[in-house]
Structures are given as structure tokens and as C-alpha cells.
mmCIF file of C-alpha atoms in Angstrom:
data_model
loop_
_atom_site.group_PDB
_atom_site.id
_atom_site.type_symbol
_atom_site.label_atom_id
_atom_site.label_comp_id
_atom_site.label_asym_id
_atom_site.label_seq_id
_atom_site.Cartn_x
_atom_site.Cartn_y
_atom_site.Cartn_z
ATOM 1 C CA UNK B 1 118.073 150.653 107.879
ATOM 2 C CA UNK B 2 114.771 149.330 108.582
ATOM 3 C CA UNK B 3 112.846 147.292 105.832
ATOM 4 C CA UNK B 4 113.275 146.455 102.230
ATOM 5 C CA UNK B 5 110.391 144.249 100.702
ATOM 6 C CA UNK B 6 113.078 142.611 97.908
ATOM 7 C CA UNK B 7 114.943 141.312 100.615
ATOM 8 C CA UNK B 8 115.233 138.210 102.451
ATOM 9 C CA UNK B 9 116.505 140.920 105.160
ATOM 10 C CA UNK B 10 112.694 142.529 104.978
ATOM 11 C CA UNK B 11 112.541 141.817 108.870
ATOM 12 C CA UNK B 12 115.965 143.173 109.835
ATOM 13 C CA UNK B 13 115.535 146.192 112.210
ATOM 14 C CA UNK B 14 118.356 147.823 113.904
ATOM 15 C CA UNK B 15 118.060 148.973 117.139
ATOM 16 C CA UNK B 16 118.497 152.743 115.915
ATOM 17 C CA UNK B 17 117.738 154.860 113.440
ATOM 18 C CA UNK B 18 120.519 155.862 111.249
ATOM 19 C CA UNK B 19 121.605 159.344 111.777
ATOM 20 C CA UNK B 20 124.745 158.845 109.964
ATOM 21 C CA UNK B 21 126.994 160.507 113.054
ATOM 22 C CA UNK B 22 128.739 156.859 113.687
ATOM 23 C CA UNK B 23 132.417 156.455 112.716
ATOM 24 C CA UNK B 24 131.634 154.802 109.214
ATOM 25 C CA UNK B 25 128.242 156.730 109.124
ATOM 26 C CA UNK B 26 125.632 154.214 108.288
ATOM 27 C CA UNK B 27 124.184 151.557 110.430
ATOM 28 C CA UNK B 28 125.123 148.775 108.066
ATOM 29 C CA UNK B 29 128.436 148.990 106.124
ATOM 30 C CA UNK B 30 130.598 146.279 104.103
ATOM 31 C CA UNK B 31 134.514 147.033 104.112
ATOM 32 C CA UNK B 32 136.368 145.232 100.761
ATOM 33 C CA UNK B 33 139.261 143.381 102.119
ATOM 34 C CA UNK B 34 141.400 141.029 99.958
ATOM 35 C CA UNK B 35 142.843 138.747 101.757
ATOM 36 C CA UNK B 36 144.104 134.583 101.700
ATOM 37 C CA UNK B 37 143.012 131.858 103.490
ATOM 38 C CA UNK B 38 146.557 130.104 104.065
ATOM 39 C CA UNK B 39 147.539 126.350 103.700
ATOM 40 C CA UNK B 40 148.095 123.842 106.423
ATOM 41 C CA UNK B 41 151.113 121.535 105.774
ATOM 42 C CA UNK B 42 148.948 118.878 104.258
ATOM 43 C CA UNK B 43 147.748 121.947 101.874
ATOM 44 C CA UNK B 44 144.397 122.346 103.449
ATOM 45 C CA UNK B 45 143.090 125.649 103.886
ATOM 46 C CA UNK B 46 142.924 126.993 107.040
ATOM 47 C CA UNK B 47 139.390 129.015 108.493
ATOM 48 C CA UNK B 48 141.628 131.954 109.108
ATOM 49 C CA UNK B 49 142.046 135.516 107.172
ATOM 50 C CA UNK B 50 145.231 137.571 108.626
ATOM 51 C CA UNK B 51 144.192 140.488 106.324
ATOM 52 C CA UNK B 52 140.781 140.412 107.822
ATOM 53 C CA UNK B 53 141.921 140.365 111.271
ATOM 54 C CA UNK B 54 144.718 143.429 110.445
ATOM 55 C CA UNK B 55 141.417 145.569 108.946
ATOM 56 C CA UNK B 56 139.302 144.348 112.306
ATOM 57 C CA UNK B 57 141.733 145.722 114.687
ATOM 58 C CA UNK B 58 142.239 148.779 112.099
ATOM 59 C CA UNK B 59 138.515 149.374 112.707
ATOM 60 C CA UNK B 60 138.088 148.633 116.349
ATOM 61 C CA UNK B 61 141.078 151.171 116.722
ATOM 62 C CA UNK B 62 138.789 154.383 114.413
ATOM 63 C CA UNK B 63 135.402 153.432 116.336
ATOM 64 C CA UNK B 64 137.251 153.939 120.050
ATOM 65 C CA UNK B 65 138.981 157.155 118.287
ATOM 66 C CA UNK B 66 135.880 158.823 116.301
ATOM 67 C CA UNK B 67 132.922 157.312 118.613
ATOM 68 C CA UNK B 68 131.088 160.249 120.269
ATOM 69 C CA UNK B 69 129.172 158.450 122.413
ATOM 70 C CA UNK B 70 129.582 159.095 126.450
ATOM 71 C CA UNK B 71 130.595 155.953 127.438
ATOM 72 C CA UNK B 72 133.437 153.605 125.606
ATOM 73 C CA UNK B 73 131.682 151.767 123.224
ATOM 74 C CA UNK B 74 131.035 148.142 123.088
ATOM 75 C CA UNK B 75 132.361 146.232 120.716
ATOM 76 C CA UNK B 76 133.010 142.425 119.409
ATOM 77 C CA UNK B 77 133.992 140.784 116.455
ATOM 78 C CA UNK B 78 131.644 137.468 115.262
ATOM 79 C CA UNK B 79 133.244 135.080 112.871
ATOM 80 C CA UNK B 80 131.883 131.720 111.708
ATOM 81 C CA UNK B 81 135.143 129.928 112.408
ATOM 82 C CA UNK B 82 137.212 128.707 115.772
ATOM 83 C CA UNK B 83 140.786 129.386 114.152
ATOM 84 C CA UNK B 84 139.548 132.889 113.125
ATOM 85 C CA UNK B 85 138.451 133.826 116.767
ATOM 86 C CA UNK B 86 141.522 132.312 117.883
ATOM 87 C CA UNK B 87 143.802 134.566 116.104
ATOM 88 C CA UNK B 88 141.538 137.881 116.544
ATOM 89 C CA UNK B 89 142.177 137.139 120.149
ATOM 90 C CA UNK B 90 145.678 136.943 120.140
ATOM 91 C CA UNK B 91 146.085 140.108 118.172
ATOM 92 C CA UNK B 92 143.570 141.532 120.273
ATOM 93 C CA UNK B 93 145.748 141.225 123.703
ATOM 94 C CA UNK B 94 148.983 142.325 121.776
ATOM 95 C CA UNK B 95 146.904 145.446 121.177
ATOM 96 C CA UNK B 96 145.906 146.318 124.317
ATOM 97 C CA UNK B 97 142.129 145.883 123.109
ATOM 98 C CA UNK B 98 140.908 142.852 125.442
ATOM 99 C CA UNK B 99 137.789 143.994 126.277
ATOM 100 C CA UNK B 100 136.990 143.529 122.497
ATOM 101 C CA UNK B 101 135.168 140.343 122.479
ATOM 102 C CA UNK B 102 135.491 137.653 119.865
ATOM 103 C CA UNK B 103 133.255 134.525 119.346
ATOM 104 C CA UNK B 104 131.487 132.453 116.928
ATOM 105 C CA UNK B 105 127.442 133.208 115.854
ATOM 106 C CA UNK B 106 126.787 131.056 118.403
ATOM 107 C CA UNK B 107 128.237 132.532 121.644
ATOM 108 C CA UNK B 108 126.372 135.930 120.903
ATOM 109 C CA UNK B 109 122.670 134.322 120.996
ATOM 110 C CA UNK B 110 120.752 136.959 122.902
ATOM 111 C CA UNK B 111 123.904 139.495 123.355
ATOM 112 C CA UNK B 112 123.575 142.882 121.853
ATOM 113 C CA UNK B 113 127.294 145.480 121.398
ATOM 114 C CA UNK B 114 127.401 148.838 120.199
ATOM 115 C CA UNK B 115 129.494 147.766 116.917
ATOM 116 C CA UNK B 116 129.717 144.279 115.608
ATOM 117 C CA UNK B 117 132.408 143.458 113.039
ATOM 118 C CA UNK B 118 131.643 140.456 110.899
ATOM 119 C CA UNK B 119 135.063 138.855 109.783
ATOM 120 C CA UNK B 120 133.931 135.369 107.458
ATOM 121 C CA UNK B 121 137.153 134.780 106.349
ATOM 122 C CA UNK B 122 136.264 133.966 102.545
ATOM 123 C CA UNK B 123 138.641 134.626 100.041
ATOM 124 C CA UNK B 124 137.149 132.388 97.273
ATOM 125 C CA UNK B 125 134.665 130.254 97.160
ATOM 126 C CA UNK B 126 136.204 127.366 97.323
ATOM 127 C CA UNK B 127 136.341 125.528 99.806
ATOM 128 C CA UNK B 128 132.492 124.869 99.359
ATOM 129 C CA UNK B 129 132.007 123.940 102.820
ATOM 130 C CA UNK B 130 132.987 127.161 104.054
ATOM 131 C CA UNK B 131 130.581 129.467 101.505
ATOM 132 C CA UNK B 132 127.702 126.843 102.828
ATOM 133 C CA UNK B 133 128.778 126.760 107.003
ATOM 134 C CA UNK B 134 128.281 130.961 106.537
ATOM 135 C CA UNK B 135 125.831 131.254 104.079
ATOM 136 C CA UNK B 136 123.255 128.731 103.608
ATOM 137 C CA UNK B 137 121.187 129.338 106.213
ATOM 138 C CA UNK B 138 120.307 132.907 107.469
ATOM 139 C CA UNK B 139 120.288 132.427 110.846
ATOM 140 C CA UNK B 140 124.056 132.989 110.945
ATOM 141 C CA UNK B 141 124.183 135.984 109.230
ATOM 142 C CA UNK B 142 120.622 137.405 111.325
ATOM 143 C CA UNK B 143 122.204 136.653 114.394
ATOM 144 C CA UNK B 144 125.376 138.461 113.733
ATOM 145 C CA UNK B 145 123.559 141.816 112.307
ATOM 146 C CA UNK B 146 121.010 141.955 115.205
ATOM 147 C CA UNK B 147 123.608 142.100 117.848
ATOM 148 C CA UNK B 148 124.584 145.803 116.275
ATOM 149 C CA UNK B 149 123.062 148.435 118.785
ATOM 150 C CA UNK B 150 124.785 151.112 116.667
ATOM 151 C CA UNK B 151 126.882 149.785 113.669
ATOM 152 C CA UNK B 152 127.014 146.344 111.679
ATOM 153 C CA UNK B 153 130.834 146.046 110.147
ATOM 154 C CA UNK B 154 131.239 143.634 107.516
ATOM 155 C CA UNK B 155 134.954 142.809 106.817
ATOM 156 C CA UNK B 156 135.918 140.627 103.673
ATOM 157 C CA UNK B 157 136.674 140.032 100.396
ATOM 158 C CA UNK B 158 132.924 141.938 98.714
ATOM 159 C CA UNK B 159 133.491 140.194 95.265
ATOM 160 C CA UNK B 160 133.512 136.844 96.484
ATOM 161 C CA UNK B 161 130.157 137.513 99.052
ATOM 162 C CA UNK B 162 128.388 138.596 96.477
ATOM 163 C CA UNK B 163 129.022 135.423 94.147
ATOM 164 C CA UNK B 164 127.818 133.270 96.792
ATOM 165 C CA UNK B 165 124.344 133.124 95.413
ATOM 166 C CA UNK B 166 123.335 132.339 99.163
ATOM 167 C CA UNK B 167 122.544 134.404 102.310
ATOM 168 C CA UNK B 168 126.069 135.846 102.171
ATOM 169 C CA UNK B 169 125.216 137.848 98.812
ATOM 170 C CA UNK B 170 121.900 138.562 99.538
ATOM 171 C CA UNK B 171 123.077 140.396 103.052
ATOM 172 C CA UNK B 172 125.915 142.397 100.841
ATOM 173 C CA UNK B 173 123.163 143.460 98.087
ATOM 174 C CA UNK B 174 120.923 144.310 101.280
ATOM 175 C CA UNK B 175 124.041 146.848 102.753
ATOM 176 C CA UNK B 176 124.711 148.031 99.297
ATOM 177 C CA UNK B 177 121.401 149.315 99.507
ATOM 178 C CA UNK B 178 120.865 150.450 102.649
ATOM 179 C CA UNK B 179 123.797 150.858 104.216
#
């Protein structure tokens, strides 16, 4: 994927170059999944996406079936939020896929997997907060993409990334063309 001058992604540089024989092909690719943040009782909404998580596990499941590489692959899932992780985890164990690791941005610092799914758990862009904790500053986002030794996964709702008007749209424009 390599460089792009219009893009605040002009540094990025994956690891490999693409030879398009990865299970989704490209290095970089953005999956559209709808899903909905739900309420707590006091009708706050929670940092978790259940649809998100279903379509991680969905992927982890067609990169351990379709990798060709001669070892298992790595793989981990970053997502911006605590509640998220939490619940990628638990569905994680129930599938037998454990060694799938799960953290914030911030516990990968300096770690590098073969596939890294990106699951920001936006399904509008409200609340605020949320669109600004993800995409605001790029650090987040660079962080998450440069762990990818072979593939960068980005699960989520694509319409509302790329209304952002932050970091978050300017990485899906970036994958749209290059990925």
C-alpha cells in the first residue's frame, strides 16, 4: 500500500508488499458492518458493537481457514473501547479462538500480528465523544494499521467513518484507494 501524497496516511508503510494472495486480498481492507451501539438502563450508550464483534470472529474464523502461510497466523483485534474488548474476549473463549488477542490502541504500542482487525464500534456519530476518542488524533488509528504484518481489517459501519470529517474518514478514503 505504500504512499499516497493526498493523504494524511503519506507515511503509512506496511510491512509487505501487497501481492493480493491474503484471505481478503489487499493489505488494507474496510468491511461495511451495520450495527447498534445499545443503551444502558439510564439510556446511555454503551462503547460496545455486537454486530461488529459477530463479523470479527466471522473474519478471524476465514483468515485461520484461507491463510496459506506455514505457520498459524497471528492475529488480534484493536478497539478504542474497554467494554468492546471485553465482549470480543468473551466471544473469543466461547469460540475456541483464545489465542486471538484483544486490547485497546494502547496495549499494542510496539507489537506487530499478522492480521489486525480494527472494530471502533461507531454506529452514528453521535455520541461526539466517541467519533473524537477514535478519530481526532491519528495516532490511534497509525498505531492500529502499523501493527498489520500482513493484513489491516477494518470492521464497522463505512458510512458513518467516512462522515467523520476526522482521521477516521481520512483512513477509510486512504483504504478505498489503496486497499
Amino acid at each position: 500500500t505504500g504512499k499516497h501524497k493526498n493523504s494524511v496516511f503519506h507515511k503509512l508503510n506496511m510491512n509487505v508488499e501487497d501481492d493480493f494472495t491474503k484471505p481478503f486480498f489487499n493489505n488494507m481492507i474496510a468491511l461495511d458492518v451495520r450495527g447498534k451501539r445499545p443503551k444502558d438502563k439510564n439510556g446511555k450508550e454503551k462503547n460496545e458493537n455486537k454486530v461488529e464483534m459477530e463479523a470479527c470472529i466471522k473474519a478471524i474464523k476465514y483468515i485461520r481457514k484461507y491463510d496459506t502461510g506455514k505457520e498459524e497466523a497471528t492475529i488480534a483485534i484493536v478497539t478504542p473501547f474497554a467494554h468492546q474488548k471485553e465482549l470480543l474476549e468473551n466471544r473469543l473463549k466461547i469460540e475456541g479462538l483464545s489465542d486471538v488477542k484483544v486490547g485497546t490502541v494502547h496495549a499494542f504500542q510496539g507489537q506487530e500480528k499478522d492480521y489486525i482487525i480494527f472494530s471502533p464500534t461507531l454506529a452514528s456519530l453521535e455520541p461526539k465523544y466517541a467519533v473524537r476518542f477514535i478519530g481526532n488524533k491519528y495516532n490511534m488509528l497509525n498505531v492500529a494499521v502499523t501493527r498489520a504484518k500482513k493484513q489491516f481489517i477494518y470492521i464497522g459501519n463505512l458510512d458513518v467513518a467516512e462522515k467523520t470529517d476526522n482521521y477516521i474518514s481520512k483512513l477509510i478514503t486512504y483504504i478505498r484507494e489503496n486497499g
